[in-house]
């Protein structure tokens, strides 16, 4: 039942759901070059061995998915789950609050770079930190925070492979103690090209130079079911559902398997989308790990796109089994 429940959570997340300084790579300095790095994906065993490192900041980015009597889903703050048990030393990163623009018409509107950097700084993330992100909902929420950190020019962040389940399966203990770190300064070296907007996506429809990837479930991509104002997918998009990125244990599939999901020119512009820019971030995370060099997420995704009747959508009902 746990695996089935996890799969259903991933499906909902899907339904919601390279370098800095403008377009140029960030200029390094001797201090930054001397800082220890971190792989983009770390294991529970690695985290157990490094949990006490003074520069390591662990953050729980869980968002809880609830449904009402009519079957309508809604994301809510995951702090209750965090307080019930989290990885020791982990703080709570709130994507329903300070890590998003709560004034946006979209559920997870992008904050300004400065607001996001300040929010991460308040969680104890500084320029010399290493960050491990996890969630209890399939890693897409953590991937969204990881992508936003890259967006402001911070590369020393990783996802915990398998999330909280992997930690407990590996024998990791949970804590109910709240974690508050001293605020730090996190510098913005913005990479605006990591976030696509509606205009870029509209222009990409007739462009062979752009790969457009839909991270929603196949049933949504084909148009049999939708949570948005129009069914189907953006014309020209190929479907790589977020659930296809993970094995039955919730870990990311091996690189060789993931490479078969994402084909095409790895230097071409590649834009991922979903419902609200959450599942799209997991696809973008994998694309980056595979060596795609010009990846962006359409953060507003179908929440914005499908609400505009002038934006085209395609359905593929004849291929539904």
mmCIF file of C-alpha atoms in Angstrom:
data_model
loop_
_atom_site.group_PDB
_atom_site.id
_atom_site.type_symbol
_atom_site.label_atom_id
_atom_site.label_comp_id
_atom_site.label_asym_id
_atom_site.label_seq_id
_atom_site.Cartn_x
_atom_site.Cartn_y
_atom_site.Cartn_z
ATOM 1 C CA UNK A 1 0.000 0.000 0.000
ATOM 2 C CA UNK A 2 2.900 2.354 0.741
ATOM 3 C CA UNK A 3 4.202 2.068 -2.853
ATOM 4 C CA UNK A 4 0.710 2.548 -4.334
ATOM 5 C CA UNK A 5 0.140 5.586 -2.135
ATOM 6 C CA UNK A 6 3.504 7.015 -3.144
ATOM 7 C CA UNK A 7 2.636 6.500 -6.829
ATOM 8 C CA UNK A 8 -0.673 8.341 -6.423
ATOM 9 C CA UNK A 9 1.127 11.221 -4.720
ATOM 10 C CA UNK A 10 3.588 11.390 -7.594
ATOM 11 C CA UNK A 11 0.752 11.468 -10.135
ATOM 12 C CA UNK A 12 -0.814 14.451 -8.396
ATOM 13 C CA UNK A 13 2.495 16.266 -8.168
ATOM 14 C CA UNK A 14 2.857 15.757 -11.896
ATOM 15 C CA UNK A 15 -0.557 17.273 -12.469
ATOM 16 C CA UNK A 16 0.541 20.346 -10.501
ATOM 17 C CA UNK A 17 3.086 20.120 -11.663
ATOM 18 C CA UNK A 18 23.694 26.480 -17.422
ATOM 19 C CA UNK A 19 25.377 29.053 -15.668
ATOM 20 C CA UNK A 20 24.976 32.450 -13.926
ATOM 21 C CA UNK A 21 25.295 36.207 -14.226
ATOM 22 C CA UNK A 22 22.656 36.891 -16.895
ATOM 23 C CA UNK A 23 23.681 34.503 -19.693
ATOM 24 C CA UNK A 24 27.329 34.161 -18.816
ATOM 25 C CA UNK A 25 28.946 31.634 -16.468
ATOM 26 C CA UNK A 26 29.643 33.010 -13.021
ATOM 27 C CA UNK A 27 33.105 34.353 -12.420
ATOM 28 C CA UNK A 28 34.815 32.151 -9.881
ATOM 29 C CA UNK A 29 37.226 33.279 -7.227
ATOM 30 C CA UNK A 30 39.891 31.431 -5.314
ATOM 31 C CA UNK A 31 37.726 31.142 -2.213
ATOM 32 C CA UNK A 32 34.781 29.638 -4.099
ATOM 33 C CA UNK A 33 37.046 27.300 -6.037
ATOM 34 C CA UNK A 34 38.469 25.964 -2.765
ATOM 35 C CA UNK A 35 35.076 25.078 -1.283
ATOM 36 C CA UNK A 36 34.164 21.378 -1.232
ATOM 37 C CA UNK A 37 31.556 20.392 -3.781
ATOM 38 C CA UNK A 38 28.631 18.003 -3.636
ATOM 39 C CA UNK A 39 27.114 15.639 -6.174
ATOM 40 C CA UNK A 40 23.643 16.604 -7.390
ATOM 41 C CA UNK A 41 22.250 13.311 -6.044
ATOM 42 C CA UNK A 42 23.385 11.823 -2.742
ATOM 43 C CA UNK A 43 22.473 8.581 -1.014
ATOM 44 C CA UNK A 44 21.103 8.109 2.478
ATOM 45 C CA UNK A 45 24.396 6.479 3.432
ATOM 46 C CA UNK A 46 26.316 9.546 2.250
ATOM 47 C CA UNK A 47 24.060 11.783 4.307
ATOM 48 C CA UNK A 48 24.504 9.617 7.405
ATOM 49 C CA UNK A 49 28.273 9.979 7.040
ATOM 50 C CA UNK A 50 28.177 13.756 6.476
ATOM 51 C CA UNK A 51 25.243 14.856 8.636
ATOM 52 C CA UNK A 52 27.558 16.496 11.141
ATOM 53 C CA UNK A 53 29.534 18.515 8.583
ATOM 54 C CA UNK A 54 29.574 22.143 9.675
ATOM 55 C CA UNK A 55 28.823 23.501 6.193
ATOM 56 C CA UNK A 56 25.942 21.106 5.465
ATOM 57 C CA UNK A 57 22.360 22.414 5.562
ATOM 58 C CA UNK A 58 19.608 19.795 5.277
ATOM 59 C CA UNK A 59 16.118 20.971 4.303
ATOM 60 C CA UNK A 60 12.774 19.168 4.213
ATOM 61 C CA UNK A 61 10.688 20.576 1.336
ATOM 62 C CA UNK A 62 7.614 18.371 1.771
ATOM 63 C CA UNK A 63 4.237 19.630 0.604
ATOM 64 C CA UNK A 64 1.234 17.513 1.580
ATOM 65 C CA UNK A 65 -1.398 16.584 -0.983
ATOM 66 C CA UNK A 66 -4.962 16.439 0.319
ATOM 67 C CA UNK A 67 -8.231 15.627 -1.431
ATOM 68 C CA UNK A 68 -11.811 16.554 -0.616
ATOM 69 C CA UNK A 69 -14.984 14.478 -0.870
ATOM 70 C CA UNK A 70 -15.314 15.343 -4.566
ATOM 71 C CA UNK A 71 -11.797 14.091 -5.284
ATOM 72 C CA UNK A 72 -10.302 17.541 -5.804
ATOM 73 C CA UNK A 73 -6.650 17.772 -4.807
ATOM 74 C CA UNK A 74 -4.931 20.647 -3.093
ATOM 75 C CA UNK A 75 -1.397 21.154 -1.800
ATOM 76 C CA UNK A 76 -0.986 22.251 1.805
ATOM 77 C CA UNK A 77 1.916 23.165 4.038
ATOM 78 C CA UNK A 78 3.971 20.096 5.002
ATOM 79 C CA UNK A 79 5.121 21.431 8.357
ATOM 80 C CA UNK A 80 2.928 18.995 10.320
ATOM 81 C CA UNK A 81 4.717 16.056 8.734
ATOM 82 C CA UNK A 82 8.054 17.737 9.403
ATOM 83 C CA UNK A 83 7.186 18.206 13.060
ATOM 84 C CA UNK A 84 6.082 14.570 13.328
ATOM 85 C CA UNK A 85 9.512 13.385 12.245
ATOM 86 C CA UNK A 86 12.350 14.723 10.109
ATOM 87 C CA UNK A 87 16.010 14.014 9.460
ATOM 88 C CA UNK A 88 18.054 15.339 12.401
ATOM 89 C CA UNK A 89 19.429 18.868 11.774
ATOM 90 C CA UNK A 90 16.923 19.410 8.917
ATOM 91 C CA UNK A 91 15.081 22.694 8.657
ATOM 92 C CA UNK A 92 11.745 23.141 6.916
ATOM 93 C CA UNK A 93 11.613 24.804 3.487
ATOM 94 C CA UNK A 94 8.076 26.016 2.815
ATOM 95 C CA UNK A 95 7.133 26.051 -0.867
ATOM 96 C CA UNK A 96 3.598 27.091 0.052
ATOM 97 C CA UNK A 97 4.958 30.138 1.857
ATOM 98 C CA UNK A 98 8.181 32.092 1.803
ATOM 99 C CA UNK A 99 9.796 30.150 -1.059
ATOM 100 C CA UNK A 100 7.004 31.138 -3.450
ATOM 101 C CA UNK A 101 5.199 34.326 -4.415
ATOM 102 C CA UNK A 102 2.013 33.938 -2.400
ATOM 103 C CA UNK A 103 0.496 36.939 -4.219
ATOM 104 C CA UNK A 104 0.784 35.156 -7.567
ATOM 105 C CA UNK A 105 -2.392 33.909 -9.282
ATOM 106 C CA UNK A 106 -0.603 30.567 -9.617
ATOM 107 C CA UNK A 107 -0.135 28.094 -6.779
ATOM 108 C CA UNK A 108 3.661 28.169 -6.809
ATOM 109 C CA UNK A 109 4.461 31.509 -8.377
ATOM 110 C CA UNK A 110 8.127 32.379 -8.650
ATOM 111 C CA UNK A 111 9.340 34.890 -6.051
ATOM 112 C CA UNK A 112 11.871 37.522 -6.988
ATOM 113 C CA UNK A 113 15.482 36.267 -6.928
ATOM 114 C CA UNK A 114 16.221 38.520 -3.970
ATOM 115 C CA UNK A 115 13.196 37.286 -2.012
ATOM 116 C CA UNK A 116 14.133 33.670 -2.638
ATOM 117 C CA UNK A 117 17.771 34.242 -1.659
ATOM 118 C CA UNK A 118 16.674 35.979 1.535
ATOM 119 C CA UNK A 119 14.298 33.120 2.391
ATOM 120 C CA UNK A 120 17.039 30.538 1.864
ATOM 121 C CA UNK A 121 19.454 32.682 3.857
ATOM 122 C CA UNK A 122 16.955 32.721 6.718
ATOM 123 C CA UNK A 123 17.115 28.907 6.654
ATOM 124 C CA UNK A 124 20.864 29.062 7.184
ATOM 125 C CA UNK A 125 22.050 28.738 3.588
ATOM 126 C CA UNK A 126 25.078 30.895 2.803
ATOM 127 C CA UNK A 127 27.447 31.183 -0.114
ATOM 128 C CA UNK A 128 29.785 28.603 1.434
ATOM 129 C CA UNK A 129 27.066 26.101 2.398
ATOM 130 C CA UNK A 130 26.330 22.710 0.940
ATOM 131 C CA UNK A 131 22.627 21.855 0.848
ATOM 132 C CA UNK A 132 20.789 18.524 0.808
ATOM 133 C CA UNK A 133 17.099 18.712 -0.067
ATOM 134 C CA UNK A 134 14.489 16.019 0.429
ATOM 135 C CA UNK A 135 10.757 15.518 0.686
ATOM 136 C CA UNK A 136 8.281 12.759 1.463
ATOM 137 C CA UNK A 137 6.345 13.114 -1.787
ATOM 138 C CA UNK A 138 8.541 11.690 -4.537
ATOM 139 C CA UNK A 139 11.396 14.240 -4.727
ATOM 140 C CA UNK A 140 9.642 16.708 -7.062
ATOM 141 C CA UNK A 141 9.179 19.324 -4.338
ATOM 142 C CA UNK A 142 12.844 19.070 -3.407
ATOM 143 C CA UNK A 143 13.754 19.303 -7.101
ATOM 144 C CA UNK A 144 11.827 22.572 -7.383
ATOM 145 C CA UNK A 145 13.929 24.124 -4.598
ATOM 146 C CA UNK A 146 17.095 22.672 -6.167
ATOM 147 C CA UNK A 147 16.221 24.277 -9.498
ATOM 148 C CA UNK A 148 15.467 27.640 -7.902
ATOM 149 C CA UNK A 149 18.842 27.561 -6.165
ATOM 150 C CA UNK A 150 20.487 27.020 -9.548
ATOM 151 C CA UNK A 151 18.367 29.876 -10.894
ATOM 152 C CA UNK A 152 19.985 32.301 -8.439
ATOM 153 C CA UNK A 153 23.439 30.899 -9.191
ATOM 154 C CA UNK A 154 23.929 28.445 -6.308
ATOM 155 C CA UNK A 155 25.284 25.045 -7.390
ATOM 156 C CA UNK A 156 26.263 23.402 -4.114
ATOM 157 C CA UNK A 157 22.932 21.622 -3.605
ATOM 158 C CA UNK A 158 21.842 18.000 -3.893
ATOM 159 C CA UNK A 159 18.730 15.863 -3.699
ATOM 160 C CA UNK A 160 18.541 12.945 -1.283
ATOM 161 C CA UNK A 161 17.892 9.961 -3.534
ATOM 162 C CA UNK A 162 14.685 8.267 -2.410
ATOM 163 C CA UNK A 163 13.738 11.057 -0.033
ATOM 164 C CA UNK A 164 12.670 10.455 3.548
ATOM 165 C CA UNK A 165 11.752 6.816 2.864
ATOM 166 C CA UNK A 166 15.328 6.089 1.806
ATOM 167 C CA UNK A 167 16.624 7.665 5.008
ATOM 168 C CA UNK A 168 14.445 5.548 7.306
ATOM 169 C CA UNK A 169 15.030 2.393 5.238
ATOM 170 C CA UNK A 170 18.772 2.918 5.680
ATOM 171 C CA UNK A 171 18.277 3.004 9.438
ATOM 172 C CA UNK A 172 18.365 6.756 9.792
ATOM 173 C CA UNK A 173 16.710 8.154 12.886
ATOM 174 C CA UNK A 174 14.026 10.827 12.878
ATOM 175 C CA UNK A 175 13.853 13.856 15.113
ATOM 176 C CA UNK A 176 10.924 15.952 16.302
ATOM 177 C CA UNK A 177 13.155 18.776 17.514
ATOM 178 C CA UNK A 178 12.695 22.040 15.591
ATOM 179 C CA UNK A 179 15.824 23.274 13.848
ATOM 180 C CA UNK A 180 16.622 26.969 13.632
ATOM 181 C CA UNK A 181 19.902 28.110 12.104
ATOM 182 C CA UNK A 182 21.507 31.510 12.162
ATOM 183 C CA UNK A 183 20.557 33.564 9.126
ATOM 184 C CA UNK A 184 23.180 33.743 6.399
ATOM 185 C CA UNK A 185 23.739 35.860 3.306
ATOM 186 C CA UNK A 186 23.149 34.118 -0.020
ATOM 187 C CA UNK A 187 24.390 36.051 -3.036
ATOM 188 C CA UNK A 188 22.295 36.220 -6.213
ATOM 189 C CA UNK A 189 24.086 35.545 -9.501
ATOM 190 C CA UNK A 190 20.952 35.226 -11.580
ATOM 191 C CA UNK A 191 20.558 32.760 -14.427
ATOM 192 C CA UNK A 192 17.337 34.027 -16.028
ATOM 193 C CA UNK A 193 17.605 31.443 -18.806
ATOM 194 C CA UNK A 194 16.685 28.661 -16.347
ATOM 195 C CA UNK A 195 13.068 29.878 -16.212
ATOM 196 C CA UNK A 196 10.954 30.025 -19.383
ATOM 197 C CA UNK A 197 7.852 32.170 -19.767
ATOM 198 C CA UNK A 198 4.672 31.924 -21.807
ATOM 199 C CA UNK A 199 6.087 33.934 -24.686
ATOM 200 C CA UNK A 200 9.100 31.661 -25.093
ATOM 201 C CA UNK A 201 6.941 28.554 -25.008
ATOM 202 C CA UNK A 202 4.559 30.024 -27.563
ATOM 203 C CA UNK A 203 7.484 30.777 -29.885
ATOM 204 C CA UNK A 204 8.878 27.268 -29.416
ATOM 205 C CA UNK A 205 5.801 25.599 -30.902
ATOM 206 C CA UNK A 206 6.971 26.302 -34.446
ATOM 207 C CA UNK A 207 10.678 25.939 -33.698
ATOM 208 C CA UNK A 208 12.704 22.815 -34.388
ATOM 209 C CA UNK A 209 15.451 24.283 -32.222
ATOM 210 C CA UNK A 210 13.547 23.789 -28.946
ATOM 211 C CA UNK A 211 12.684 20.538 -27.164
ATOM 212 C CA UNK A 212 9.438 20.832 -25.184
ATOM 213 C CA UNK A 213 8.835 18.158 -22.531
ATOM 214 C CA UNK A 214 5.567 17.482 -20.712
ATOM 215 C CA UNK A 215 6.105 15.924 -17.256
ATOM 216 C CA UNK A 216 2.430 15.122 -16.650
ATOM 217 C CA UNK A 217 0.915 11.608 -16.571
ATOM 218 C CA UNK A 218 0.178 10.096 -19.986
ATOM 219 C CA UNK A 219 -3.581 10.215 -19.374
ATOM 220 C CA UNK A 220 -3.291 13.984 -18.920
ATOM 221 C CA UNK A 221 -0.924 14.461 -21.850
ATOM 222 C CA UNK A 222 -3.309 12.634 -24.173
ATOM 223 C CA UNK A 223 -6.289 14.667 -23.001
ATOM 224 C CA UNK A 224 -8.470 12.020 -21.391
ATOM 225 C CA UNK A 225 -8.324 13.814 -18.037
ATOM 226 C CA UNK A 226 -7.303 17.297 -16.946
ATOM 227 C CA UNK A 227 -7.170 19.566 -13.919
ATOM 228 C CA UNK A 228 -6.860 22.689 -16.045
ATOM 229 C CA UNK A 229 -8.962 24.815 -18.373
ATOM 230 C CA UNK A 230 -8.039 22.905 -21.523
ATOM 231 C CA UNK A 231 -7.208 19.204 -21.893
ATOM 232 C CA UNK A 232 -4.164 17.752 -23.606
ATOM 233 C CA UNK A 233 -0.648 19.081 -24.104
ATOM 234 C CA UNK A 234 1.169 22.003 -25.664
ATOM 235 C CA UNK A 235 1.714 21.294 -29.386
ATOM 236 C CA UNK A 236 5.080 19.753 -30.129
ATOM 237 C CA UNK A 237 5.699 18.518 -26.586
ATOM 238 C CA UNK A 238 6.861 14.978 -25.917
ATOM 239 C CA UNK A 239 5.697 13.170 -22.800
ATOM 240 C CA UNK A 240 8.154 12.073 -20.106
ATOM 241 C CA UNK A 241 5.943 11.608 -17.021
ATOM 242 C CA UNK A 242 7.630 12.375 -13.734
ATOM 243 C CA UNK A 243 6.686 8.915 -12.453
ATOM 244 C CA UNK A 244 8.880 7.340 -15.144
ATOM 245 C CA UNK A 245 11.982 8.827 -13.509
ATOM 246 C CA UNK A 246 11.743 6.600 -10.430
ATOM 247 C CA UNK A 247 11.931 2.908 -9.649
ATOM 248 C CA UNK A 248 9.511 1.040 -7.398
ATOM 249 C CA UNK A 249 11.411 2.159 -4.276
ATOM 250 C CA UNK A 250 11.191 5.857 -5.105
ATOM 251 C CA UNK A 251 14.854 6.177 -6.087
ATOM 252 C CA UNK A 252 15.840 7.771 -9.371
ATOM 253 C CA UNK A 253 16.422 5.200 -12.079
ATOM 254 C CA UNK A 254 19.959 4.523 -13.254
ATOM 255 C CA UNK A 255 21.471 7.006 -15.706
ATOM 256 C CA UNK A 256 21.425 4.407 -18.489
ATOM 257 C CA UNK A 257 17.665 3.962 -18.062
ATOM 258 C CA UNK A 258 16.995 7.687 -17.817
ATOM 259 C CA UNK A 259 18.991 8.341 -20.989
ATOM 260 C CA UNK A 260 16.460 6.270 -22.918
ATOM 261 C CA UNK A 261 13.653 8.586 -21.787
ATOM 262 C CA UNK A 262 15.294 11.794 -22.971
ATOM 263 C CA UNK A 263 16.596 11.740 -26.527
ATOM 264 C CA UNK A 264 17.674 14.565 -28.795
ATOM 265 C CA UNK A 265 20.374 17.176 -29.026
ATOM 266 C CA UNK A 266 21.788 17.756 -25.549
ATOM 267 C CA UNK A 267 22.923 21.250 -26.496
ATOM 268 C CA UNK A 268 19.504 22.336 -27.795
ATOM 269 C CA UNK A 269 17.184 24.539 -25.763
ATOM 270 C CA UNK A 270 14.979 22.224 -23.675
ATOM 271 C CA UNK A 271 11.931 23.436 -21.740
ATOM 272 C CA UNK A 272 9.977 21.276 -19.301
ATOM 273 C CA UNK A 273 6.476 21.962 -18.028
ATOM 274 C CA UNK A 274 3.703 20.312 -16.020
ATOM 275 C CA UNK A 275 0.807 21.861 -14.134
ATOM 276 C CA UNK A 276 2.574 24.242 -11.772
ATOM 277 C CA UNK A 277 6.312 23.810 -12.312
ATOM 278 C CA UNK A 278 6.877 21.063 -9.724
ATOM 279 C CA UNK A 279 7.079 17.817 -11.709
ATOM 280 C CA UNK A 280 8.784 19.824 -14.458
ATOM 281 C CA UNK A 281 11.613 20.547 -12.018
ATOM 282 C CA UNK A 282 12.242 16.819 -11.515
ATOM 283 C CA UNK A 283 12.458 16.313 -15.288
ATOM 284 C CA UNK A 284 14.806 19.304 -15.504
ATOM 285 C CA UNK A 285 16.948 17.884 -12.696
ATOM 286 C CA UNK A 286 17.388 14.616 -14.599
ATOM 287 C CA UNK A 287 18.073 16.402 -17.883
ATOM 288 C CA UNK A 288 20.824 18.400 -16.206
ATOM 289 C CA UNK A 289 22.370 15.269 -14.713
ATOM 290 C CA UNK A 290 22.312 13.672 -18.174
ATOM 291 C CA UNK A 291 24.340 16.528 -19.625
ATOM 292 C CA UNK A 292 21.691 18.667 -21.331
ATOM 293 C CA UNK A 293 23.243 22.119 -21.254
ATOM 294 C CA UNK A 294 20.369 24.562 -21.912
ATOM 295 C CA UNK A 295 17.426 23.479 -19.762
ATOM 296 C CA UNK A 296 14.600 25.607 -18.369
ATOM 297 C CA UNK A 297 11.313 25.000 -16.630
ATOM 298 C CA UNK A 298 8.144 26.814 -17.613
ATOM 299 C CA UNK A 299 7.325 27.688 -14.024
ATOM 300 C CA UNK A 300 3.694 28.755 -14.517
ATOM 301 C CA UNK A 301 3.082 25.749 -16.790
ATOM 302 C CA UNK A 302 -0.504 24.735 -17.616
ATOM 303 C CA UNK A 303 -1.964 26.818 -14.798
ATOM 304 C CA UNK A 304 -1.132 29.799 -16.977
ATOM 305 C CA UNK A 305 -1.039 28.266 -20.465
ATOM 306 C CA UNK A 306 -4.380 26.433 -20.423
ATOM 307 C CA UNK A 307 -6.158 29.416 -18.862
ATOM 308 C CA UNK A 308 -5.490 31.463 -21.999
ATOM 309 C CA UNK A 309 -7.980 30.443 -24.729
ATOM 310 C CA UNK A 310 -5.616 31.845 -27.361
ATOM 311 C CA UNK A 311 -2.976 29.262 -26.464
ATOM 312 C CA UNK A 312 -3.231 26.058 -28.521
ATOM 313 C CA UNK A 313 -3.526 22.598 -26.976
ATOM 314 C CA UNK A 314 -3.503 19.168 -28.611
ATOM 315 C CA UNK A 315 -5.255 15.955 -27.591
ATOM 316 C CA UNK A 316 -4.313 12.431 -28.585
ATOM 317 C CA UNK A 317 -7.379 10.439 -27.604
ATOM 318 C CA UNK A 318 -7.053 7.868 -30.392
ATOM 319 C CA UNK A 319 -3.919 6.446 -28.742
ATOM 320 C CA UNK A 320 -5.530 5.873 -25.366
ATOM 321 C CA UNK A 321 -5.812 2.159 -24.641
#
